[in-house]
């Protein structure tokens, strides 16, 4: 097996010191253009690839960011990851992605791995407030910004106002004349659900209504299958006026169940989702939903993280106002519905 070239080999071939090779590869201004060209030529001849982690240990930035999400198969998180990668690239950074699969140990392992790889900072969408409390021991001094609701207040975070978004959505359903409204989905242990439920009930209480809830059990692993089965059972009747789904993915399963049960959306039941994933805008679906402005959240999160990487120790809290996106799955209540 051919021996891997070292920085000393490059230095010998280029006729400079190892320290000069390092500075040349960092494009330092004190190194002449001619010397930089010699070093690059030597690297090419020897097939030398700089070790980013080793250079970071010597005090050099790796221009990499770690990203931990709970479920990359969810279009909401895949859209967020895309926006983060685009924003980071515009600033000269690469993004390493880790999917925790909503498992605490995988989430902690991802943080530990990113730290070992010497990333310059990390963005995390925690699976729960409980796991977030354990992060500090794994992060050390690594710059970090959180996305979503699962965090304490003594950290930097970017999130949308879940309670406000749910409040506006519930008020919209009430204005359409709906009185029997059910909030479907979300785990009982979910802080995001807790915030949305508060907004939901606040709107209904102001209108003199109670509303209903059908949450997912805490131990559910196949959430989409549970959503489909729960919706199928619910749509056997008597029908509610409207279903407020915890997420767009839950709403899509309601649509699937409704089609199989012969229930018309929105003629028989109005349906409202949350997240505004890309699928929601498709003409066949055209789901009324709440946008969390995930692309804006992602952009802000990257910018806040870069501020920390560049030396800021300020704790930042960015709370974005959601937006109700009205499409075709909700209609006014009529006497025959």
XYZ file of C-alpha atoms in Angstrom:
337
model
C 0.000 0.000 0.000
C 1.309 3.422 -0.949
C 2.271 5.539 2.033
C 0.030 8.541 2.568
C 1.798 11.850 1.968
C 2.366 14.131 4.947
C 2.739 17.871 5.294
C 6.493 17.308 5.719
C 6.588 15.570 2.318
C 4.838 18.556 0.753
C 7.256 20.951 2.460
C 10.288 19.026 1.184
C 9.000 18.922 -2.386
C 8.030 22.614 -2.382
C 11.294 23.635 -0.714
C 9.617 25.390 2.215
C 8.929 24.662 5.878
C 5.922 22.700 7.132
C 4.675 25.868 8.819
C 4.788 27.693 5.482
C 2.787 24.872 3.865
C 0.148 25.220 6.558
C -0.050 28.994 6.113
C -0.156 28.664 2.339
C -3.055 26.187 2.514
C -4.887 28.663 4.753
C -4.334 31.312 2.060
C -2.598 33.582 4.568
C -1.732 37.026 3.105
C 1.894 36.956 4.286
C 2.633 34.020 1.960
C 3.483 35.043 -1.614
C 1.422 33.947 -4.589
C 4.448 32.122 -5.972
C 4.933 30.110 -2.777
C 1.245 29.243 -2.607
C 1.444 27.954 -6.184
C 4.476 25.796 -5.302
C 2.640 24.316 -2.329
C -0.486 23.566 -4.374
C 1.614 21.904 -7.086
C 3.393 19.787 -4.465
C 0.059 18.752 -2.948
C -1.221 17.746 -6.375
C 1.898 15.710 -7.200
C 1.826 13.865 -3.879
C -1.939 13.526 -3.626
C -1.850 15.292 -0.281
C -5.201 16.170 1.303
C -5.085 18.451 4.400
C -6.561 16.919 7.568
C -9.249 19.410 8.569
C -9.546 18.067 12.104
C -5.812 18.251 12.720
C -5.645 21.790 11.350
C -8.534 22.758 13.629
C -6.630 21.447 16.637
C -3.836 23.798 15.632
C -6.264 26.715 15.884
C -7.629 26.765 12.325
C -11.331 26.902 11.460
C -12.736 23.935 9.514
C -15.579 25.987 7.987
C -17.990 23.185 8.793
C -21.275 23.140 10.721
C -23.021 20.157 12.294
C -26.810 19.793 12.002
C -28.894 17.373 14.080
C -32.551 16.810 13.137
C -35.049 14.308 14.576
C -36.450 12.894 11.314
C -35.034 13.792 7.908
C -37.815 11.808 6.203
C -40.245 14.479 7.413
C -40.485 17.095 4.625
C -40.476 19.871 7.218
C -36.999 18.920 8.453
C -35.640 18.081 5.004
C -36.764 21.532 3.823
C -35.115 23.103 6.839
C -31.887 21.178 6.217
C -31.825 22.342 2.599
C -32.256 25.979 3.629
C -29.523 25.655 6.259
C -27.115 24.139 3.748
C -27.826 26.889 1.202
C -27.328 29.670 3.746
C -24.162 28.091 5.140
C -22.730 27.636 1.630
C -23.300 31.315 0.899
C -21.013 32.051 3.859
C -18.372 29.512 2.823
C -19.413 26.714 5.200
C -20.255 23.058 4.640
C -22.945 21.249 6.642
C -22.693 17.738 8.099
C -26.120 16.208 8.780
C -27.091 13.683 11.447
C -30.537 12.129 11.834
C -31.346 11.281 15.465
C -34.455 9.232 14.552
C -36.049 10.751 17.675
C -33.773 8.657 19.887
C -31.995 10.370 22.764
C -28.778 8.368 22.596
C -28.456 8.939 18.840
C -28.918 12.660 19.387
C -26.202 12.780 22.047
C -23.904 10.591 19.954
C -24.319 12.961 17.004
C -23.265 15.933 19.133
C -20.273 14.013 20.450
C -19.252 12.962 16.925
C -19.508 16.499 15.582
C -17.404 17.766 18.458
C -14.778 15.125 17.709
C -14.767 16.149 14.044
C -13.946 19.692 15.147
C -16.898 21.408 13.460
C -16.933 25.158 14.085
C -20.487 25.120 15.434
C -23.664 23.068 15.613
C -27.386 23.537 14.967
C -29.760 21.206 16.808
C -33.471 20.428 16.599
C -33.828 18.559 19.932
C -36.312 15.726 20.286
C -37.391 16.883 23.766
C -36.578 19.392 26.513
C -35.240 16.486 28.576
C -32.581 15.543 26.032
C -31.607 19.184 25.541
C -30.693 19.433 29.207
C -28.029 16.759 28.658
C -26.394 18.548 25.740
C -24.214 20.886 27.759
C -21.880 18.108 28.861
C -21.331 17.070 25.236
C -21.085 20.553 23.710
C -18.415 22.042 25.951
C -17.475 25.387 24.376
C -18.779 24.451 20.924
C -21.014 27.280 19.567
C -24.619 26.094 19.346
C -28.021 27.402 18.264
C -31.293 25.491 18.725
C -34.282 25.364 16.408
C -37.823 24.559 17.515
C -39.462 24.544 20.931
C -37.534 21.867 22.845
C -35.018 23.955 24.776
C -34.478 25.947 27.969
C -34.243 29.719 28.048
C -30.500 29.797 28.870
C -29.457 29.097 25.279
C -29.690 30.672 21.851
C -32.653 29.572 19.771
C -34.825 30.309 16.753
C -38.452 29.209 16.676
C -41.929 30.165 15.524
C -44.728 31.131 17.909
C -46.618 27.827 18.148
C -49.305 29.144 20.455
C -49.958 32.210 18.308
C -50.084 30.160 15.117
C -52.581 27.682 16.554
C -54.674 30.509 18.004
C -55.002 32.210 14.622
C -55.807 28.920 12.887
C -58.512 27.989 15.414
C -60.058 31.453 15.135
C -60.227 30.991 11.377
C -62.159 27.734 11.777
C -64.520 29.424 14.229
C -65.133 32.293 11.816
C -66.153 29.715 9.210
C -68.944 28.657 11.580
C -67.385 25.459 12.934
C -68.203 24.594 16.526
C -67.172 20.948 16.974
C -63.445 21.167 16.301
C -60.978 18.415 17.173
C -57.209 18.789 17.529
C -55.692 15.588 16.157
C -52.186 14.265 16.719
C -48.945 15.162 18.427
C -47.525 13.225 21.343
C -48.722 14.097 24.850
C -45.067 14.597 25.815
C -44.448 17.094 22.989
C -43.738 20.685 24.046
C -44.643 21.816 20.538
C -48.056 20.176 20.891
C -48.463 21.697 24.338
C -47.917 25.183 22.937
C -50.278 24.638 20.018
C -52.940 23.193 22.285
C -52.773 26.320 24.447
C -53.443 28.492 21.415
C -56.206 26.169 20.226
C -58.053 26.215 23.541
C -57.542 29.943 24.047
C -59.317 30.676 20.774
C -62.150 28.263 21.520
C -62.564 29.530 25.079
C -62.942 33.105 23.825
C -65.755 31.865 21.551
C -67.475 29.952 24.364
C -66.468 26.578 22.903
C -64.614 23.623 24.391
C -63.168 21.668 21.474
C -61.795 18.141 21.593
C -58.348 16.539 21.568
C -57.065 13.242 20.235
C -53.334 13.045 21.042
C -50.957 10.261 20.120
C -49.730 8.052 22.983
C -46.157 8.869 24.137
C -44.829 5.458 23.051
C -45.971 5.698 19.423
C -43.062 5.069 17.038
C -44.910 4.910 13.704
C -46.629 8.294 13.970
C -47.913 8.338 10.396
C -49.529 4.932 10.765
C -51.115 6.012 14.056
C -52.412 9.209 12.405
C -54.031 7.216 9.609
C -55.640 4.728 11.988
C -56.850 7.454 14.365
C -58.352 9.452 11.490
C -60.023 6.358 10.036
C -61.698 5.649 13.366
C -62.697 9.283 13.853
C -64.271 9.544 10.400
C -66.586 6.602 11.024
C -68.845 9.190 12.694
C -70.410 11.204 14.044
C -68.253 13.647 12.124
C -66.731 16.754 13.698
C -67.156 20.076 11.914
C -63.414 20.458 11.488
C -60.123 18.697 12.169
C -57.100 20.743 13.198
C -54.122 18.455 12.554
C -50.977 18.789 14.641
C -48.860 18.798 11.465
C -49.197 18.642 7.716
C -47.979 15.037 7.767
C -50.870 14.211 10.097
C -53.241 16.137 7.829
C -52.082 14.123 4.798
C -52.991 10.936 6.648
C -56.417 12.421 7.427
C -56.891 13.090 3.708
C -55.898 9.498 2.932
C -58.330 8.110 5.513
C -61.122 10.433 4.350
C -60.785 9.293 0.745
C -60.985 5.652 1.755
C -63.996 6.342 4.018
C -65.853 8.293 1.356
C -65.678 11.523 3.405
C -65.367 14.726 1.377
C -62.866 17.395 2.397
C -63.986 20.165 2.939
C -67.655 19.512 2.121
C -68.165 17.060 5.000
C -65.261 18.028 7.262
C -62.896 20.986 7.100
C -59.204 20.147 7.550
C -56.363 22.387 8.647
C -52.694 21.425 8.992
C -49.523 22.951 10.412
C -46.008 23.460 8.899
C -46.720 24.344 5.252
C -44.559 21.578 3.806
C -44.057 21.582 0.028
C -46.643 18.827 -0.532
C -49.355 20.995 1.033
C -49.380 23.339 -1.977
C -49.889 20.592 -4.589
C -53.113 21.140 -6.509
C -54.637 17.786 -5.532
C -53.975 18.486 -1.839
C -54.107 22.299 -1.557
C -54.071 22.135 2.230
C -54.959 25.084 4.425
C -52.128 25.245 6.930
C -49.885 27.381 9.125
C -46.451 28.369 7.881
C -43.625 28.473 10.414
C -41.378 30.213 7.880
C -38.859 27.385 8.145
C -36.587 28.899 5.505
C -36.400 32.185 7.400
C -35.823 30.284 10.661
C -33.002 28.356 9.012
C -31.352 31.474 7.619
C -31.491 33.255 10.967
C -30.175 30.199 12.822
C -27.121 29.961 10.553
C -26.438 33.680 10.911
C -26.723 33.512 14.707
C -24.371 30.529 14.786
C -21.815 32.323 12.632
C -21.934 35.266 15.040
C -21.009 32.850 17.835
C -18.285 31.220 15.758
C -16.827 34.684 15.217
C -16.645 35.356 18.946
C -20.042 36.560 20.162
C -21.145 35.145 23.535
C -24.577 36.812 23.476
C -27.631 34.612 24.033
C -30.134 35.272 21.261
C -33.857 34.439 21.095
C -35.635 34.804 17.755
C -39.408 34.208 17.815
C -41.032 34.349 14.391
C -44.706 35.065 13.785
C -46.443 32.212 11.892
C -48.709 32.817 8.912
C -52.061 31.213 8.124
C -52.023 29.936 4.528
C -55.612 29.635 3.288
C -56.172 27.088 0.520
C -59.014 24.664 -0.267
C -59.474 22.200 2.605
C -61.616 24.443 4.807
C -65.065 25.829 3.991
C -67.926 27.560 5.741
C -70.221 25.329 7.726
C -73.579 24.869 6.058
C -76.788 23.346 7.320
C -76.182 20.002 5.615
C -72.704 19.437 7.093
